[in-house]
PDB file of C-alpha atoms in Angstrom:
ATOM      1  CA  MET A 631     -23.677 -26.802  -1.076  1.00 42.00           C
ATOM      2  CA  VAL A 632     -26.489 -26.994   1.222  1.00 44.00           C
ATOM      3  CA  THR A 633     -24.555 -26.228   4.463  1.00 45.00           C
ATOM      4  CA  ALA A 634     -22.423 -23.295   2.768  1.00 47.00           C
ATOM      5  CA  LEU A 635     -25.616 -21.528   1.633  1.00 51.00           C
ATOM      6  CA  CYS A 636     -27.624 -22.056   4.666  1.00 50.00           C
ATOM      7  CA  ALA A 637     -24.822 -20.901   6.880  1.00 53.00           C
ATOM      8  CA  THR A 638     -24.575 -17.699   4.682  1.00 49.00           C
ATOM      9  CA  ILE A 639     -28.158 -16.927   5.709  1.00 55.00           C
ATOM     10  CA  SER A 640     -28.106 -18.352   9.087  1.00 51.00           C
ATOM     11  CA  ALA A 641     -25.174 -15.956  10.031  1.00 53.00           C
ATOM     12  CA  SER A 642     -25.837 -12.678  11.839  1.00 44.00           C
ATOM     13  CA  PRO A 643     -26.374  -9.833   9.525  1.00 48.00           C
ATOM     14  CA  SER A 644     -22.999  -8.818   7.716  1.00 46.00           C
ATOM     15  CA  VAL A 645     -22.027  -5.548   8.876  1.00 51.00           C
ATOM     16  CA  GLY A 646     -19.736  -3.691   6.460  1.00 61.00           C
ATOM     17  CA  ARG A 647     -17.929  -6.234   3.954  1.00 73.00           C
ATOM     18  CA  CYS A 648     -19.000  -9.436   2.225  1.00 82.00           C
ATOM     19  CA  LYS A 649     -16.578 -12.092   2.750  1.00 80.00           C
ATOM     20  CA  TYR A 650     -16.085 -12.623  -1.035  1.00 73.00           C
ATOM     21  CA  THR A 651     -15.562  -8.994  -2.134  1.00 74.00           C
ATOM     22  CA  GLY A 652     -12.874  -8.627  -4.727  1.00 72.00           C
ATOM     23  CA  GLN A 653     -12.321 -12.391  -5.123  1.00 75.00           C
ATOM     24  CA  SER A 654     -13.241 -14.481  -8.119  1.00 78.00           C
ATOM     25  CA  VAL A 655     -16.659 -15.709  -8.009  1.00 81.00           C
ATOM     26  CA  ARG A 656     -18.107 -18.246 -10.698  1.00 82.00           C
ATOM     27  CA  ALA A 657     -20.938 -16.796 -12.177  1.00 90.00           C
ATOM     28  CA  VAL A 658     -23.975 -18.921 -12.440  1.00 94.00           C
ATOM     29  CA  PRO A 659     -26.927 -18.210 -14.590  1.00 97.00           C
ATOM     30  CA  ILE A 660     -29.946 -16.624 -12.480  1.00 97.00           C
ATOM     31  CA  ARG A 661     -33.628 -17.420 -13.510  1.00 98.00           C
ATOM     32  CA  VAL A 662     -36.337 -15.452 -11.885  1.00 98.00           C
ATOM     33  CA  LEU A 663     -39.692 -17.086 -11.971  1.00 98.00           C
ATOM     34  CA  THR A 664     -42.464 -14.769 -11.311  1.00 97.00           C
ATOM     35  CA  VAL A 665     -46.127 -15.744 -10.884  1.00 95.00           C
ATOM     36  CA  GLY A 666     -48.610 -12.808 -11.544  1.00 91.00           C
ATOM     37  CA  LYS A 667     -50.334 -10.476 -13.958  1.00 89.00           C
ATOM     38  CA  LYS A 668     -49.147  -8.806 -16.970  1.00 90.00           C
ATOM     39  CA  ARG A 669     -46.580  -6.015 -15.789  1.00 94.00           C
ATOM     40  CA  SER A 670     -46.768  -2.194 -16.052  1.00 94.00           C
ATOM     41  CA  ARG A 671     -45.025  -0.704 -18.893  1.00 97.00           C
ATOM     42  CA  GLY A 672     -43.003   1.315 -16.291  1.00 96.00           C
ATOM     43  CA  VAL A 673     -41.989  -1.531 -14.255  1.00 96.00           C
ATOM     44  CA  GLN A 674     -41.083  -3.726 -17.344  1.00 97.00           C
ATOM     45  CA  LEU A 675     -38.716  -0.807 -18.598  1.00 98.00           C
ATOM     46  CA  LEU A 676     -36.930  -0.812 -14.917  1.00 97.00           C
ATOM     47  CA  ILE A 677     -36.588  -4.801 -14.992  1.00 98.00           C
ATOM     48  CA  ASP A 678     -35.084  -4.683 -18.555  1.00 98.00           C
ATOM     49  CA  GLU A 679     -32.976  -2.143 -17.321  1.00 98.00           C
ATOM     50  CA  TYR A 680     -31.498  -4.039 -14.549  1.00 98.00           C
ATOM     51  CA  ILE A 681     -31.448  -7.137 -16.604  1.00 98.00           C
ATOM     52  CA  ASP A 682     -28.937  -5.266 -19.095  1.00 98.00           C
ATOM     53  CA  LYS A 683     -26.798  -4.243 -15.815  1.00 97.00           C
ATOM     54  CA  LEU A 684     -26.553  -7.874 -14.657  1.00 97.00           C
ATOM     55  CA  ASN A 685     -25.829  -9.214 -17.917  1.00 97.00           C
ATOM     56  CA  ASN A 686     -22.401  -7.667 -17.570  1.00 95.00           C
ATOM     57  CA  TYR A 687     -21.936 -10.243 -14.565  1.00 95.00           C
ATOM     58  CA  CYS A 688     -24.036 -13.189 -15.342  1.00 95.00           C
ATOM     59  CA  ASN A 689     -26.871 -14.313 -17.608  1.00 97.00           C
ATOM     60  CA  VAL A 690     -30.339 -13.533 -16.402  1.00 98.00           C
ATOM     61  CA  GLU A 691     -33.421 -15.042 -17.571  1.00 98.00           C
ATOM     62  CA  ASP A 692     -36.864 -13.570 -16.500  1.00 98.00           C
ATOM     63  CA  VAL A 693     -39.692 -15.964 -16.539  1.00 97.00           C
ATOM     64  CA  GLN A 694     -43.521 -14.680 -16.058  1.00 96.00           C
ATOM     65  CA  LEU A 695     -46.115 -17.206 -15.264  1.00 95.00           C
ATOM     66  CA  ARG A 696     -49.645 -16.149 -15.455  1.00 90.00           C
ATOM     67  CA  SER A 697     -51.633 -16.101 -12.226  1.00 88.00           C
ATOM     68  CA  ASN A 698     -54.237 -18.677 -11.865  1.00 83.00           C
ATOM     69  CA  PRO A 699     -53.594 -20.416 -15.033  1.00 73.00           C
ATOM     70  CA  ARG A 700     -57.131 -22.609 -15.011  1.00 75.00           C
ATOM     71  CA  ASN A 701     -59.171 -19.757 -13.771  1.00 79.00           C
ATOM     72  CA  ALA A 702     -59.805 -21.719 -10.313  1.00 76.00           C
ATOM     73  CA  ARG A 703     -62.288 -19.834  -8.191  1.00 86.00           C
ATOM     74  CA  ASP A 704     -60.811 -21.700  -5.140  1.00 90.00           C
ATOM     75  CA  PRO A 705     -57.787 -19.896  -3.958  1.00 90.00           C
ATOM     76  CA  ARG A 706     -56.162 -23.136  -2.856  1.00 92.00           C
ATOM     77  CA  ALA A 707     -56.677 -24.866  -6.127  1.00 91.00           C
ATOM     78  CA  GLN A 708     -55.101 -21.587  -7.814  1.00 91.00           C
ATOM     79  CA  VAL A 709     -51.889 -21.860  -5.626  1.00 94.00           C
ATOM     80  CA  ASP A 710     -51.694 -26.045  -6.407  1.00 94.00           C
ATOM     81  CA  ASP A 711     -51.800 -24.897 -10.366  1.00 93.00           C
ATOM     82  CA  GLU A 712     -49.291 -22.121 -10.149  1.00 94.00           C
ATOM     83  CA  ASP A 713     -47.323 -24.418  -7.705  1.00 95.00           C
ATOM     84  CA  ILE A 714     -46.970 -27.107 -10.474  1.00 95.00           C
ATOM     85  CA  ALA A 715     -46.248 -24.562 -13.001  1.00 95.00           C
ATOM     86  CA  VAL A 716     -43.333 -23.097 -11.373  1.00 97.00           C
ATOM     87  CA  VAL A 717     -41.867 -26.646 -10.097  1.00 97.00           C
ATOM     88  CA  ASN A 718     -41.895 -27.758 -13.631  1.00 97.00           C
ATOM     89  CA  LEU A 719     -39.592 -25.033 -14.701  1.00 97.00           C
ATOM     90  CA  LEU A 720     -36.911 -26.038 -12.226  1.00 97.00           C
ATOM     91  CA  LYS A 721     -33.945 -28.250 -12.806  1.00 95.00           C
ATOM     92  CA  SER A 722     -32.794 -30.865 -10.152  1.00 93.00           C
ATOM     93  CA  ASP A 723     -29.571 -28.886  -9.887  1.00 93.00           C
ATOM     94  CA  ASP A 724     -30.970 -25.605  -9.217  1.00 94.00           C
ATOM     95  CA  TRP A 725     -30.263 -23.815  -6.382  1.00 94.00           C
ATOM     96  CA  VAL A 726     -33.904 -22.439  -5.595  1.00 96.00           C
ATOM     97  CA  VAL A 727     -34.448 -19.565  -3.372  1.00 97.00           C
ATOM     98  CA  MET A 728     -38.017 -18.719  -2.371  1.00 98.00           C
ATOM     99  CA  LEU A 729     -39.079 -15.263  -1.871  1.00 97.00           C
ATOM    100  CA  ASP A 730     -41.577 -15.433   1.104  1.00 96.00           C
ATOM    101  CA  GLU A 731     -43.095 -12.827   3.629  1.00 93.00           C
ATOM    102  CA  ASN A 732     -41.932 -15.577   6.166  1.00 94.00           C
ATOM    103  CA  GLY A 733     -38.848 -16.123   4.872  1.00 96.00           C
ATOM    104  CA  LYS A 734     -35.474 -15.097   6.296  1.00 96.00           C
ATOM    105  CA  GLU A 735     -34.590 -11.389   6.377  1.00 96.00           C
ATOM    106  CA  ILE A 736     -31.001 -11.175   5.085  1.00 96.00           C
ATOM    107  CA  SER A 737     -28.791  -7.879   4.310  1.00 95.00           C
ATOM    108  CA  SER A 738     -27.330  -6.935   1.172  1.00 94.00           C
ATOM    109  CA  GLU A 739     -24.084  -8.363   1.794  1.00 94.00           C
ATOM    110  CA  GLN A 740     -25.889 -11.652   2.727  1.00 95.00           C
ATOM    111  CA  MET A 741     -27.398 -11.665  -0.483  1.00 96.00           C
ATOM    112  CA  ALA A 742     -24.079 -10.781  -2.222  1.00 94.00           C
ATOM    113  CA  GLU A 743     -22.795 -14.072  -0.263  1.00 93.00           C
ATOM    114  CA  LEU A 744     -25.792 -16.245  -1.452  1.00 94.00           C
ATOM    115  CA  VAL A 745     -25.046 -15.574  -5.069  1.00 94.00           C
ATOM    116  CA  ALA A 746     -21.217 -16.061  -4.505  1.00 92.00           C
ATOM    117  CA  ASP A 747     -21.774 -19.422  -2.502  1.00 90.00           C
ATOM    118  CA  ALA A 748     -24.125 -20.767  -5.225  1.00 89.00           C
ATOM    119  CA  GLY A 749     -21.089 -20.052  -7.798  1.00 79.00           C
ATOM    120  CA  ASN A 750     -18.544 -21.578  -5.731  1.00 77.00           C
ATOM    121  CA  THR A 751     -20.501 -24.584  -4.521  1.00 74.00           C
ATOM    122  CA  GLY A 752     -21.601 -26.182  -7.672  1.00 79.00           C
ATOM    123  CA  ALA A 753     -25.029 -25.225  -8.637  1.00 87.00           C
ATOM    124  CA  SER A 754     -25.992 -24.975 -12.093  1.00 92.00           C
ATOM    125  CA  ARG A 755     -28.292 -22.153 -11.951  1.00 96.00           C
ATOM    126  CA  LEU A 756     -29.722 -20.112  -9.148  1.00 97.00           C
ATOM    127  CA  ALA A 757     -33.606 -19.615  -9.418  1.00 97.00           C
ATOM    128  CA  PHE A 758     -35.449 -17.074  -7.533  1.00 98.00           C
ATOM    129  CA  CYS A 759     -39.288 -17.794  -7.068  1.00 98.00           C
ATOM    130  CA  ILE A 760     -41.806 -14.912  -6.710  1.00 97.00           C
ATOM    131  CA  GLY A 761     -45.321 -16.203  -5.912  1.00 95.00           C
ATOM    132  CA  GLY A 762     -48.747 -15.074  -6.794  1.00 92.00           C
ATOM    133  CA  PRO A 763     -51.157 -13.369  -4.620  1.00 90.00           C
ATOM    134  CA  TYR A 764     -51.909 -16.314  -2.291  1.00 93.00           C
ATOM    135  CA  GLY A 765     -48.112 -17.367  -2.093  1.00 93.00           C
ATOM    136  CA  HIS A 766     -46.300 -20.463  -2.809  1.00 96.00           C
ATOM    137  CA  GLY A 767     -47.602 -24.038  -2.868  1.00 96.00           C
ATOM    138  CA  GLN A 768     -46.345 -26.989  -1.096  1.00 97.00           C
ATOM    139  CA  GLN A 769     -44.137 -28.546  -3.874  1.00 98.00           C
ATOM    140  CA  LEU A 770     -42.209 -25.475  -4.231  1.00 98.00           C
ATOM    141  CA  ARG A 771     -41.885 -25.071  -0.387  1.00 98.00           C
ATOM    142  CA  GLN A 772     -40.335 -28.400  -0.203  1.00 97.00           C
ATOM    143  CA  ARG A 773     -38.257 -28.291  -3.351  1.00 97.00           C
ATOM    144  CA  ALA A 774     -36.724 -24.610  -1.993  1.00 96.00           C
ATOM    145  CA  ASN A 775     -33.278 -24.623  -0.771  1.00 94.00           C
ATOM    146  CA  VAL A 776     -33.884 -21.456   1.175  1.00 95.00           C
ATOM    147  CA  SER A 777     -36.475 -19.057   1.669  1.00 97.00           C
ATOM    148  CA  ILE A 778     -35.951 -15.402   2.259  1.00 97.00           C
ATOM    149  CA  LYS A 779     -37.991 -12.082   2.340  1.00 96.00           C
ATOM    150  CA  LEU A 780     -37.228  -8.775   0.913  1.00 95.00           C
ATOM    151  CA  SER A 781     -39.006  -6.672   3.252  1.00 93.00           C
ATOM    152  CA  SER A 782     -41.209  -7.110   6.481  1.00 91.00           C
ATOM    153  CA  MET A 783     -43.958  -5.606   4.508  1.00 91.00           C
ATOM    154  CA  VAL A 784     -45.838  -7.677   1.922  1.00 88.00           C
ATOM    155  CA  LEU A 785     -44.818  -6.740  -1.567  1.00 90.00           C
ATOM    156  CA  ASN A 786     -46.936  -7.164  -4.687  1.00 89.00           C
ATOM    157  CA  HIS A 787     -45.126  -9.402  -7.227  1.00 90.00           C
ATOM    158  CA  GLN A 788     -43.968  -6.489  -9.657  1.00 94.00           C
ATOM    159  CA  ILE A 789     -42.262  -4.613  -6.535  1.00 95.00           C
ATOM    160  CA  ALA A 790     -40.746  -7.656  -5.203  1.00 95.00           C
ATOM    161  CA  LEU A 791     -39.241  -8.486  -8.789  1.00 97.00           C
ATOM    162  CA  LEU A 792     -38.061  -4.754  -9.014  1.00 97.00           C
ATOM    163  CA  VAL A 793     -36.533  -4.922  -5.386  1.00 97.00           C
ATOM    164  CA  LEU A 794     -34.995  -8.214  -6.046  1.00 98.00           C
ATOM    165  CA  MET A 795     -33.177  -7.137  -9.643  1.00 98.00           C
ATOM    166  CA  GLU A 796     -31.996  -4.347  -7.621  1.00 98.00           C
ATOM    167  CA  GLN A 797     -30.368  -6.225  -5.107  1.00 97.00           C
ATOM    168  CA  LEU A 798     -28.946  -9.094  -7.399  1.00 98.00           C
ATOM    169  CA  TYR A 799     -27.294  -6.016  -9.269  1.00 97.00           C
ATOM    170  CA  ARG A 800     -26.125  -4.577  -5.889  1.00 96.00           C
ATOM    171  CA  SER A 801     -24.821  -8.156  -4.948  1.00 94.00           C
ATOM    172  CA  TRP A 802     -22.594  -8.168  -8.010  1.00 94.00           C
ATOM    173  CA  THR A 803     -21.374  -4.555  -7.298  1.00 93.00           C
ATOM    174  CA  ILE A 804     -20.370  -5.650  -3.833  1.00 92.00           C
ATOM    175  CA  LEU A 805     -18.647  -8.808  -5.014  1.00 91.00           C
ATOM    176  CA  LYS A 806     -16.682  -6.680  -7.564  1.00 90.00           C
ATOM    177  CA  GLY A 807     -15.656  -4.024  -5.119  1.00 89.00           C
ATOM    178  CA  GLN A 808     -17.780  -1.393  -7.009  1.00 89.00           C
ATOM    179  CA  LYS A 809     -18.782   1.671  -6.043  1.00 83.00           C
ATOM    180  CA  TYR A 810     -22.645   1.188  -6.174  1.00 77.00           C
ATOM    181  CA  HIS A 811     -23.067   0.042  -2.775  1.00 57.00           C
ATOM    182  CA  HIS A 812     -22.026   2.632  -0.018  1.00 59.00           C
TER     183      HIS A 812
END
C-alpha cells in the first residue's frame, strides 16, 4: 500500500487525466483533523457545503481540535500537546496524509489518484491532518504516510481546510469523469 500511494505522489505532475478516471474506485471514509481556533461562520458554511457534496461519494468526518489545549506558553509544548491529541485520533490502519508547508506539491489529478489508491489498496480510512499555528509534532511526522502541501504559500488552518475540501470534491469528480474539473 505504501509503495502504490508514494509512487502516485512521487511521479511527475499528471497532465490531463487521472489514471482512474471512469473506473470503479472503492470509497474509503475520509477524516479531516484540523487543529485551530473556532472557525468563522462563513468558513463553516462552505465546509458544510463541501461535506454535503462529498457525502455523495464517500463518508466525510470533520474533526476540529482546539489549538494549544493546555494553554502552554512555550510553542514547543503547544505543538507537543496538539501532536498527542491528533495522533490519539488515528487508527493503526488509517492512511495518514499530513498537510505541511514543506510537503510534496501535487496536482489535482495526483490528489485524485491518492484518494483512489487509498481505496484500492486496503486502507480503512484516509486521514488528512492540518496542523496548528506552529505546525505538526514529531509523532505525527513519523506516523504520516505522506506529506503534501496545498500551496507554496503558507495558509492558515481555515483556508487550508477549505482548499482541501474543494480539492477532495474535485478529486471525486475527476475519478467519476464528471464536468466539475475542466
